[in-house]
PDB file of C-alpha atoms and ligand atoms in Angstrom:
ATOM      1  CA  MET S  10      48.643  63.933   3.847  1.00  0.00           C
ATOM      2  CA  LEU S  11      45.201  62.149   3.320  1.00  0.00           C
ATOM      3  CA  GLU S  12      42.258  63.841   1.656  1.00  0.00           C
ATOM      4  CA  THR S  13      39.556  62.511   0.243  1.00  0.00           C
ATOM      5  CA  ARG S  14      37.618  64.538  -2.506  1.00  0.00           C
ATOM      6  CA  ASN S  15      33.514  63.382  -2.885  1.00  0.00           C
ATOM      7  CA  LEU S  16      34.157  60.262  -3.082  1.00  0.00           C
ATOM      8  CA  THR S  17      31.257  58.471  -4.112  1.00  0.00           C
ATOM      9  CA  LYS S  18      30.931  54.656  -3.700  1.00  0.00           C
ATOM     10  CA  SER S  19      27.284  52.622  -4.972  1.00  0.00           C
ATOM     11  CA  PHE S  20      26.762  48.466  -4.266  1.00  0.00           C
ATOM     12  CA  GLY S  21      23.991  47.954  -6.564  1.00  0.00           C
ATOM     13  CA  PRO S  22      20.914  50.776  -6.285  1.00  0.00           C
ATOM     14  CA  ILE S  23      22.489  51.885  -2.205  1.00  0.00           C
ATOM     15  CA  GLN S  24      25.203  54.412  -2.162  1.00  0.00           C
ATOM     16  CA  VAL S  25      27.033  53.700   0.308  1.00  0.00           C
ATOM     17  CA  THR S  26      29.792  56.737   0.385  1.00  0.00           C
ATOM     18  CA  LYS S  27      27.947  59.883  -0.887  1.00  0.00           C
ATOM     19  CA  SER S  28      30.587  62.515  -1.377  1.00  0.00           C
ATOM     20  CA  VAL S  29      33.003  62.043   1.230  1.00  0.00           C
ATOM     21  CA  SER S  30      35.224  65.037   1.581  1.00  0.00           C
ATOM     22  CA  LEU S  31      37.849  64.641   4.271  1.00  0.00           C
ATOM     23  CA  LYS S  32      41.188  66.103   4.931  1.00  0.00           C
ATOM     24  CA  LEU S  33      44.151  64.983   7.774  1.00  0.00           C
ATOM     25  CA  GLU S  34      46.554  67.439   8.014  1.00  0.00           C
ATOM     26  CA  LYS S  35      49.735  65.515   8.843  1.00  0.00           C
ATOM     27  CA  GLY S  36      50.160  64.403  12.437  1.00  0.00           C
ATOM     28  CA  GLU S  37      46.783  64.892  12.803  1.00  0.00           C
ATOM     29  CA  ARG S  38      44.070  62.052  14.627  1.00  0.00           C
ATOM     30  CA  ARG S  39      40.939  61.618  13.469  1.00  0.00           C
ATOM     31  CA  VAL S  40      38.519  59.405  14.663  1.00  0.00           C
ATOM     32  CA  ILE S  41      35.535  58.192  12.537  1.00  0.00           C
ATOM     33  CA  LEU S  42      32.469  57.566  14.533  1.00  0.00           C
ATOM     34  CA  GLY S  43      29.592  55.907  13.121  1.00  0.00           C
ATOM     35  CA  PRO S  44      26.278  53.603  13.892  1.00  0.00           C
ATOM     36  CA  ASN S  45      26.531  50.215  12.086  1.00  0.00           C
ATOM     37  CA  GLY S  46      26.069  50.260   9.107  1.00  0.00           C
ATOM     38  CA  ALA S  47      27.280  53.825   8.269  1.00  0.00           C
ATOM     39  CA  GLY S  48      29.608  53.071   5.499  1.00  0.00           C
ATOM     40  CA  LYS S  49      32.477  53.339   7.930  1.00  0.00           C
ATOM     41  CA  THR S  50      34.578  49.846   6.190  1.00  0.00           C
ATOM     42  CA  THR S  51      33.604  51.055   2.852  1.00  0.00           C
ATOM     43  CA  LEU S  52      35.343  54.730   3.183  1.00  0.00           C
ATOM     44  CA  PHE S  53      38.799  52.762   4.761  1.00  0.00           C
ATOM     45  CA  ASN S  54      38.303  50.013   2.390  1.00  0.00           C
ATOM     46  CA  GLN S  55      38.385  52.835  -0.723  1.00  0.00           C
ATOM     47  CA  LEU S  56      41.473  54.735   0.716  1.00  0.00           C
ATOM     48  CA  VAL S  57      43.691  51.369   0.910  1.00  0.00           C
ATOM     49  CA  GLY S  58      42.468  50.426  -2.487  1.00  0.00           C
ATOM     50  CA  GLU S  59      40.698  47.019  -1.882  1.00  0.00           C
ATOM     51  CA  ILE S  60      37.891  49.147  -3.080  1.00  0.00           C
ATOM     52  CA  ILE S  61      37.239  51.395  -6.121  1.00  0.00           C
ATOM     53  CA  PRO S  62      35.185  54.772  -5.169  1.00  0.00           C
ATOM     54  CA  ASN S  63      32.808  55.397  -8.341  1.00  0.00           C
ATOM     55  CA  ALA S  64      33.803  59.274  -8.185  1.00  0.00           C
ATOM     56  CA  GLY S  65      36.091  61.151  -6.499  1.00  0.00           C
ATOM     57  CA  SER S  66      39.274  61.156  -5.618  1.00  0.00           C
ATOM     58  CA  ILE S  67      41.389  59.911  -3.151  1.00  0.00           C
ATOM     59  CA  HIS S  68      45.386  62.428  -2.224  1.00  0.00           C
ATOM     60  CA  LEU S  69      48.277  60.311  -0.632  1.00  0.00           C
ATOM     61  CA  ASP S  70      50.534  62.984   0.827  1.00  0.00           C
ATOM     62  CA  GLY S  71      50.061  65.261  -1.894  1.00  0.00           C
ATOM     63  CA  ALA S  72      50.274  62.860  -4.761  1.00  0.00           C
ATOM     64  CA  ASP S  73      46.704  61.140  -6.210  1.00  0.00           C
ATOM     65  CA  VAL S  74      46.433  57.882  -5.366  1.00  0.00           C
ATOM     66  CA  THR S  75      42.928  56.856  -6.616  1.00  0.00           C
ATOM     67  CA  ALA S  76      44.446  54.560  -9.704  1.00  0.00           C
ATOM     68  CA  LEU S  77      46.988  52.914  -7.176  1.00  0.00           C
ATOM     69  CA  ARG S  78      46.459  49.818  -6.222  1.00  0.00           C
ATOM     70  CA  VAL S  79      47.049  48.995  -2.552  1.00  0.00           C
ATOM     71  CA  ALA S  80      50.704  47.783  -2.758  1.00  0.00           C
ATOM     72  CA  ASP S  81      51.562  51.694  -4.330  1.00  0.00           C
ATOM     73  CA  ARG S  82      49.810  52.738  -1.426  1.00  0.00           C
ATOM     74  CA  ALA S  83      51.202  50.907   0.857  1.00  0.00           C
ATOM     75  CA  ARG S  84      54.519  51.368  -0.166  1.00  0.00           C
ATOM     76  CA  ARG S  85      54.051  56.158   0.059  1.00  0.00           C
ATOM     77  CA  GLY S  86      52.972  55.317   3.025  1.00  0.00           C
ATOM     78  CA  LEU S  87      49.565  54.251   4.105  1.00  0.00           C
ATOM     79  CA  SER S  88      49.113  51.559   6.336  1.00  0.00           C
ATOM     80  CA  ARG S  89      45.896  50.431   7.713  1.00  0.00           C
ATOM     81  CA  SER S  90      44.853  47.448  10.811  1.00  0.00           C
ATOM     82  CA  TYR S  91      41.868  45.068  10.356  1.00  0.00           C
ATOM     83  CA  GLN S  92      38.728  44.555  12.154  1.00  0.00           C
ATOM     84  CA  LYS S  93      38.975  41.189  12.182  1.00  0.00           C
ATOM     85  CA  ASN S  94      42.381  39.825  12.663  1.00  0.00           C
ATOM     86  CA  THR S  95      44.349  38.668  10.296  1.00  0.00           C
ATOM     87  CA  LEU S  96      47.563  37.371  12.072  1.00  0.00           C
ATOM     88  CA  PHE S  97      49.804  34.194  11.104  1.00  0.00           C
ATOM     89  CA  ASP S  98      49.015  32.758  14.473  1.00  0.00           C
ATOM     90  CA  ALA S  99      50.420  29.493  14.505  1.00  0.00           C
ATOM     91  CA  LEU S 100      53.482  31.743  14.415  1.00  0.00           C
ATOM     92  CA  THR S 101      55.072  33.798  17.480  1.00  0.00           C
ATOM     93  CA  ILE S 102      54.910  37.597  17.808  1.00  0.00           C
ATOM     94  CA  ARG S 103      58.934  37.993  16.662  1.00  0.00           C
ATOM     95  CA  GLU S 104      57.917  36.259  13.164  1.00  0.00           C
ATOM     96  CA  ASN S 105      54.730  38.295  12.505  1.00  0.00           C
ATOM     97  CA  LEU S 106      56.487  41.220  12.908  1.00  0.00           C
ATOM     98  CA  GLY S 107      59.637  40.650  10.959  1.00  0.00           C
ATOM     99  CA  LEU S 108      57.520  39.087   8.422  1.00  0.00           C
ATOM    100  CA  ALA S 109      55.577  43.059   7.876  1.00  0.00           C
ATOM    101  CA  ALA S 110      58.673  44.296   8.761  1.00  0.00           C
ATOM    102  CA  ALA S 111      60.552  42.532   5.615  1.00  0.00           C
ATOM    103  CA  VAL S 112      57.894  42.696   3.094  1.00  0.00           C
ATOM    104  CA  ALA S 113      58.040  46.382   3.655  1.00  0.00           C
ATOM    105  CA  LEU S 114      61.524  46.485   3.415  1.00  0.00           C
ATOM    106  CA  GLY S 115      61.819  44.352   0.155  1.00  0.00           C
ATOM    107  CA  LYS S 116      63.685  41.480   2.028  1.00  0.00           C
ATOM    108  CA  GLY S 117      60.601  39.016   1.864  1.00  0.00           C
ATOM    109  CA  GLN S 118      61.441  37.315  -1.214  1.00  0.00           C
ATOM    110  CA  GLY S 119      62.078  33.183  -0.356  1.00  0.00           C
ATOM    111  CA  LEU S 120      59.180  32.223   1.518  1.00  0.00           C
ATOM    112  CA  TRP S 121      62.148  29.881   2.520  1.00  0.00           C
ATOM    113  CA  SER S 122      64.650  32.707   4.067  1.00  0.00           C
ATOM    114  CA  ASP S 123      64.382  33.709   7.328  1.00  0.00           C
ATOM    115  CA  PRO S 124      63.186  37.426   7.414  1.00  0.00           C
ATOM    116  CA  LEU S 125      64.601  37.580  10.822  1.00  0.00           C
ATOM    117  CA  GLN S 126      67.952  37.302   9.745  1.00  0.00           C
ATOM    118  CA  SER S 127      68.334  40.749   8.527  1.00  0.00           C
ATOM    119  CA  PRO S 128      69.604  43.233  11.044  1.00  0.00           C
ATOM    120  CA  GLU S 129      67.509  45.913   9.110  1.00  0.00           C
ATOM    121  CA  VAL S 130      64.084  43.978   9.785  1.00  0.00           C
ATOM    122  CA  ARG S 131      65.376  42.344  13.862  1.00  0.00           C
ATOM    123  CA  GLU S 132      66.349  46.647  14.035  1.00  0.00           C
ATOM    124  CA  THR S 133      62.308  47.590  12.745  1.00  0.00           C
ATOM    125  CA  VAL S 134      60.671  44.727  15.183  1.00  0.00           C
ATOM    126  CA  ARG S 135      62.388  45.964  18.027  1.00  0.00           C
ATOM    127  CA  GLU S 136      61.254  48.949  17.988  1.00  0.00           C
ATOM    128  CA  VAL S 137      58.083  48.443  16.442  1.00  0.00           C
ATOM    129  CA  ALA S 138      57.186  46.442  20.054  1.00  0.00           C
ATOM    130  CA  ALA S 139      58.623  49.389  21.923  1.00  0.00           C
ATOM    131  CA  LEU S 140      55.626  51.693  20.311  1.00  0.00           C
ATOM    132  CA  VAL S 141      52.863  48.896  21.099  1.00  0.00           C
ATOM    133  CA  ASP S 142      53.924  47.384  24.533  1.00  0.00           C
ATOM    134  CA  LEU S 143      54.892  43.672  22.953  1.00  0.00           C
ATOM    135  CA  ALA S 144      58.590  43.528  23.864  1.00  0.00           C
ATOM    136  CA  PRO S 145      57.668  41.203  26.549  1.00  0.00           C
ATOM    137  CA  ASN S 146      55.451  38.879  24.449  1.00  0.00           C
ATOM    138  CA  LEU S 147      57.935  38.762  21.174  1.00  0.00           C
ATOM    139  CA  ASP S 148      58.347  34.959  21.509  1.00  0.00           C
ATOM    140  CA  ALA S 149      54.670  34.209  22.339  1.00  0.00           C
ATOM    141  CA  THR S 150      53.117  32.099  19.714  1.00  0.00           C
ATOM    142  CA  VAL S 151      49.930  33.873  18.077  1.00  0.00           C
ATOM    143  CA  SER S 152      47.427  31.242  19.259  1.00  0.00           C
ATOM    144  CA  ALA S 153      48.377  31.057  23.216  1.00  0.00           C
ATOM    145  CA  VAL S 154      48.270  35.227  23.116  1.00  0.00           C
ATOM    146  CA  SER S 155      45.005  37.120  24.520  1.00  0.00           C
ATOM    147  CA  TYR S 156      42.423  38.479  22.593  1.00  0.00           C
ATOM    148  CA  GLY S 157      43.737  42.220  23.375  1.00  0.00           C
ATOM    149  CA  ILE S 158      47.368  41.358  22.487  1.00  0.00           C
ATOM    150  CA  ARG S 159      46.527  40.148  19.646  1.00  0.00           C
ATOM    151  CA  ARG S 160      44.403  43.604  18.839  1.00  0.00           C
ATOM    152  CA  GLN S 161      48.088  45.458  19.769  1.00  0.00           C
ATOM    153  CA  LEU S 162      50.205  42.585  17.312  1.00  0.00           C
ATOM    154  CA  GLU S 163      48.092  44.136  14.348  1.00  0.00           C
ATOM    155  CA  VAL S 164      48.480  47.551  15.251  1.00  0.00           C
ATOM    156  CA  GLY S 165      52.365  46.672  15.470  1.00  0.00           C
ATOM    157  CA  ILE S 166      52.419  45.042  12.506  1.00  0.00           C
ATOM    158  CA  ALA S 167      50.749  47.985  10.403  1.00  0.00           C
ATOM    159  CA  LEU S 168      53.516  50.608  12.088  1.00  0.00           C
ATOM    160  CA  ALA S 169      56.147  47.908  10.619  1.00  0.00           C
ATOM    161  CA  THR S 170      55.961  48.782   7.484  1.00  0.00           C
ATOM    162  CA  ARG S 171      57.190  51.845   8.651  1.00  0.00           C
ATOM    163  CA  PRO S 172      53.719  54.337   7.624  1.00  0.00           C
ATOM    164  CA  LYS S 173      53.094  57.822   7.048  1.00  0.00           C
ATOM    165  CA  VAL S 174      49.346  57.173   7.701  1.00  0.00           C
ATOM    166  CA  ILE S 175      47.553  54.449   9.497  1.00  0.00           C
ATOM    167  CA  LEU S 176      44.108  53.317   9.203  1.00  0.00           C
ATOM    168  CA  MET S 177      42.788  51.270  11.966  1.00  0.00           C
ATOM    169  CA  ASP S 178      39.049  49.339  11.676  1.00  0.00           C
ATOM    170  CA  GLU S 179      37.740  49.510  15.787  1.00  0.00           C
ATOM    171  CA  PRO S 180      41.429  48.927  16.925  1.00  0.00           C
ATOM    172  CA  THR S 181      39.479  47.898  20.569  1.00  0.00           C
ATOM    173  CA  SER S 182      36.608  45.576  18.960  1.00  0.00           C
ATOM    174  CA  GLY S 183      35.768  43.047  21.293  1.00  0.00           C
ATOM    175  CA  VAL S 184      38.477  43.819  24.099  1.00  0.00           C
ATOM    176  CA  GLY S 185      37.732  44.760  27.414  1.00  0.00           C
ATOM    177  CA  PRO S 186      37.389  47.835  29.198  1.00  0.00           C
ATOM    178  CA  GLU S 187      41.016  48.063  31.017  1.00  0.00           C
ATOM    179  CA  MET S 188      42.312  46.421  27.543  1.00  0.00           C
ATOM    180  CA  SER S 189      40.481  49.212  26.408  1.00  0.00           C
ATOM    181  CA  LYS S 190      41.685  51.592  28.233  1.00  0.00           C
ATOM    182  CA  GLY S 191      46.001  50.192  27.873  1.00  0.00           C
ATOM    183  CA  PHE S 192      44.827  50.655  24.000  1.00  0.00           C
ATOM    184  CA  HIS S 193      44.186  53.961  24.203  1.00  0.00           C
ATOM    185  CA  ARG S 194      47.732  54.662  26.357  1.00  0.00           C
ATOM    186  CA  LEU S 195      49.024  52.687  23.702  1.00  0.00           C
ATOM    187  CA  LEU S 196      47.613  55.167  21.235  1.00  0.00           C
ATOM    188  CA  LYS S 197      48.410  58.344  22.182  1.00  0.00           C
ATOM    189  CA  SER S 198      52.141  57.227  22.384  1.00  0.00           C
ATOM    190  CA  LEU S 199      52.447  56.821  19.193  1.00  0.00           C
ATOM    191  CA  PRO S 200      54.902  58.714  17.244  1.00  0.00           C
ATOM    192  CA  ARG S 201      53.070  62.849  17.009  1.00  0.00           C
ATOM    193  CA  GLU S 202      54.279  62.717  13.536  1.00  0.00           C
ATOM    194  CA  LEU S 203      52.425  59.689  12.466  1.00  0.00           C
ATOM    195  CA  THR S 204      48.711  60.936  11.101  1.00  0.00           C
ATOM    196  CA  ILE S 205      45.668  58.597  12.577  1.00  0.00           C
ATOM    197  CA  LEU S 206      43.048  57.759  10.892  1.00  0.00           C
ATOM    198  CA  ILE S 207      40.526  55.230  13.478  1.00  0.00           C
ATOM    199  CA  ILE S 208      37.176  53.769  13.180  1.00  0.00           C
ATOM    200  CA  GLU S 209      35.618  53.427  16.483  1.00  0.00           C
ATOM    201  CA  HIS S 210      32.879  52.466  17.938  1.00  0.00           C
ATOM    202  CA  ASP S 211      33.444  53.561  21.871  1.00  0.00           C
ATOM    203  CA  MET S 212      32.676  56.659  22.587  1.00  0.00           C
ATOM    204  CA  ASP S 213      35.306  57.452  24.891  1.00  0.00           C
ATOM    205  CA  LEU S 214      38.615  56.180  22.924  1.00  0.00           C
ATOM    206  CA  ALA S 215      36.849  58.774  20.392  1.00  0.00           C
ATOM    207  CA  PHE S 216      37.118  61.582  22.717  1.00  0.00           C
ATOM    208  CA  ASP S 217      40.032  60.851  24.732  1.00  0.00           C
ATOM    209  CA  VAL S 218      42.185  60.194  21.499  1.00  0.00           C
ATOM    210  CA  ALA S 219      40.933  62.238  18.482  1.00  0.00           C
ATOM    211  CA  ASP S 220      41.843  65.858  17.756  1.00  0.00           C
ATOM    212  CA  THR S 221      39.177  66.413  15.456  1.00  0.00           C
ATOM    213  CA  ILE S 222      36.086  63.684  14.715  1.00  0.00           C
ATOM    214  CA  THR S 223      34.326  62.541  11.645  1.00  0.00           C
ATOM    215  CA  VAL S 224      30.663  61.317  12.027  1.00  0.00           C
ATOM    216  CA  LEU S 225      29.818  59.215   8.908  1.00  0.00           C
ATOM    217  CA  ASN S 226      25.368  58.647   8.825  1.00  0.00           C
ATOM    218  CA  TYR S 227      23.991  56.517   5.729  1.00  0.00           C
ATOM    219  CA  GLY S 228      27.186  57.100   4.556  1.00  0.00           C
ATOM    220  CA  GLU S 229      27.601  60.525   4.312  1.00  0.00           C
ATOM    221  CA  VAL S 230      29.693  63.047   6.768  1.00  0.00           C
ATOM    222  CA  VAL S 231      27.346  64.626   8.818  1.00  0.00           C
ATOM    223  CA  PHE S 232      30.233  66.284  11.519  1.00  0.00           C
ATOM    224  CA  ASP S 233      33.507  67.286  10.304  1.00  0.00           C
ATOM    225  CA  GLY S 234      35.185  69.395  13.688  1.00  0.00           C
ATOM    226  CA  LEU S 235      36.987  69.357  16.984  1.00  0.00           C
ATOM    227  CA  PRO S 236      35.754  66.849  20.027  1.00  0.00           C
ATOM    228  CA  GLU S 237      34.111  69.058  22.400  1.00  0.00           C
ATOM    229  CA  ALA S 238      32.051  70.209  19.677  1.00  0.00           C
ATOM    230  CA  ALA S 239      30.862  66.968  18.869  1.00  0.00           C
ATOM    231  CA  LYS S 240      29.961  66.201  22.071  1.00  0.00           C
ATOM    232  CA  GLY S 241      27.428  69.178  22.137  1.00  0.00           C
ATOM    233  CA  SER S 242      25.620  68.177  18.575  1.00  0.00           C
ATOM    234  CA  GLN S 243      22.516  67.534  18.697  1.00  0.00           C
ATOM    235  CA  LEU S 244      22.109  65.711  15.687  1.00  0.00           C
ATOM    236  CA  LEU S 245      24.858  63.610  17.256  1.00  0.00           C
ATOM    237  CA  LYS S 246      22.789  63.007  19.838  1.00  0.00           C
ATOM    238  CA  ASP S 247      19.981  61.922  17.748  1.00  0.00           C
ATOM    239  CA  ILE S 248      21.831  59.231  15.238  1.00  0.00           C
ATOM    240  CA  TYR S 249      23.075  57.691  18.484  1.00  0.00           C
ATOM    241  CA  LEU S 250      19.943  57.414  20.701  1.00  0.00           C
ATOM    242  CA  GLY S 251      21.918  58.853  23.668  1.00  0.00           C
ATOM    243  CA  ALA S 252      24.882  56.942  23.998  1.00  0.00           C
ATOM    244  CA  TRP S 253      26.116  61.013  23.783  1.00  0.00           C
ATOM    245  CA  GLU S 254      25.118  61.996  26.986  1.00  0.00           C
ATOM    246  CA  ASP S 255      27.715  59.443  29.180  1.00  0.00           C
ATOM    247  CA  ALA S 256      30.327  60.845  26.720  1.00  0.00           C
TER     248      ALA S 256
HETATM  249  N1  LIG J  11      31.090  44.235  -0.455  1.00  0.00           N
HETATM  250  C1  LIG J  11      30.028  44.923  -0.224  1.00  0.00           C
HETATM  251  N2  LIG J  11      28.341  44.306  -1.186  1.00  0.00           N
HETATM  252  C2  LIG J  11      27.505  45.483  -1.128  1.00  0.00           C
HETATM  253  N3  LIG J  11      27.680  45.545  -0.273  1.00  0.00           N
HETATM  254  C3  LIG J  11      28.031  45.842   1.072  1.00  0.00           C
HETATM  255  C4  LIG J  11      29.388  45.440   0.333  1.00  0.00           C
HETATM  256  N4  LIG J  11      30.190  45.819   1.820  1.00  0.00           N
HETATM  257  C5  LIG J  11      29.584  46.675   2.256  1.00  0.00           C
HETATM  258  N5  LIG J  11      28.499  46.825   1.794  1.00  0.00           N
HETATM  259  C6  LIG J  11      26.937  47.471   2.164  1.00  0.00           C
HETATM  260  O1  LIG J  11      27.469  48.842   2.826  1.00  0.00           O
HETATM  261  C7  LIG J  11      26.944  49.442   3.769  1.00  0.00           C
HETATM  262  C8  LIG J  11      28.167  50.065   4.711  1.00  0.00           C
HETATM  263  O2  LIG J  11      29.032  48.592   5.359  1.00  0.00           O
HETATM  264  P1  LIG J  11      30.186  49.362   6.076  1.00  0.00           P
HETATM  265  O3  LIG J  11      30.723  48.191   6.385  1.00  0.00           O
HETATM  266  O4  LIG J  11      31.419  49.843   4.889  1.00  0.00           O
HETATM  267  O5  LIG J  11      29.899  49.712   7.163  1.00  0.00           O
HETATM  268  P2  LIG J  11      30.343  50.459   8.484  1.00  0.00           P
HETATM  269  O6  LIG J  11      30.114  51.588   9.455  1.00  0.00           O
HETATM  270  O7  LIG J  11      31.693  49.474   8.627  1.00  0.00           O
HETATM  271  O8  LIG J  11      29.757  49.175   9.861  1.00  0.00           O
HETATM  272  P3  LIG J  11      30.135  48.454  11.113  1.00  0.00           P
HETATM  273  O9  LIG J  11      30.197  49.635  12.377  1.00  0.00           O
HETATM  274  O10 LIG J  11      29.159  47.415  11.163  1.00  0.00           O
HETATM  275  O11 LIG J  11      31.484  48.002  10.860  1.00  0.00           O
HETATM  276  C9  LIG J  11      26.530  47.788   4.594  1.00  0.00           C
HETATM  277  O12 LIG J  11      24.784  48.434   4.283  1.00  0.00           O
HETATM  278  C10 LIG J  11      26.929  47.049   4.549  1.00  0.00           C
HETATM  279  O13 LIG J  11      25.870  45.998   4.390  1.00  0.00           O
HETATM  280 MG1  LIG J  12      33.395  48.242  10.249  1.00  0.00          MG
END
């Protein structure tokens, strides 16, 4: 469903992505682990098309999308949520989801027109709100809701485009342990046919949600396999300096 072949990217003299080859099957839930600065976000930015790789290729659902723009990849079913908040604070949750759905459905013409006028948009908003557990919060203004709810909304916005593949960059960053648990549940309840790639620092989440795990270190894939195998790996223990002992 999503594949990279020998993806390579440098910023000046520093190689941040070193010949990364990944393959996600349809419905696979894969977590990318790796220390700060390992190149996780940079890899995502290449997958979605915000950064152009120096070499290698990206394939989405069988097609080479390496040269496609962000919007064209999105149209083919690739969607992402960001490491930092990217919401319209002054609008309600319903309006935020409505805008995302309208753009995806091609009903975003004219800023003056209300996307929620469209029955299709309203239906998508309802479905997505149920998926990310925000149905009771739809009329809340984003600036008034908790940080955890905002993170849920970000996933909702990514889902409102009805993607085949969703990329999430640290969806639980800055969220407390309770909220984080709720997030695990939410992720696990997403449709099984959706292919999910998550960047995560939280080991518990990684082992709880992942079918497979990829570990990046200095831009390089140093582990690619099942969570059980990751737990026992000496290499990973060294990278994380013991953080795995409790996992
Ligand atoms: N636009 C850029 N120009 C130059 N260097 C960059 C750029 N973006 C990222 N880098 C560098 O590339 C390296 C990888 O950064 P990246 O943000 O991909 O890491 P990360 O694994 O997502 O880290 P974190 O866990 O902190 O989010 C870092 O050394 C970073 O400083
Ligand atoms: Mg990052």
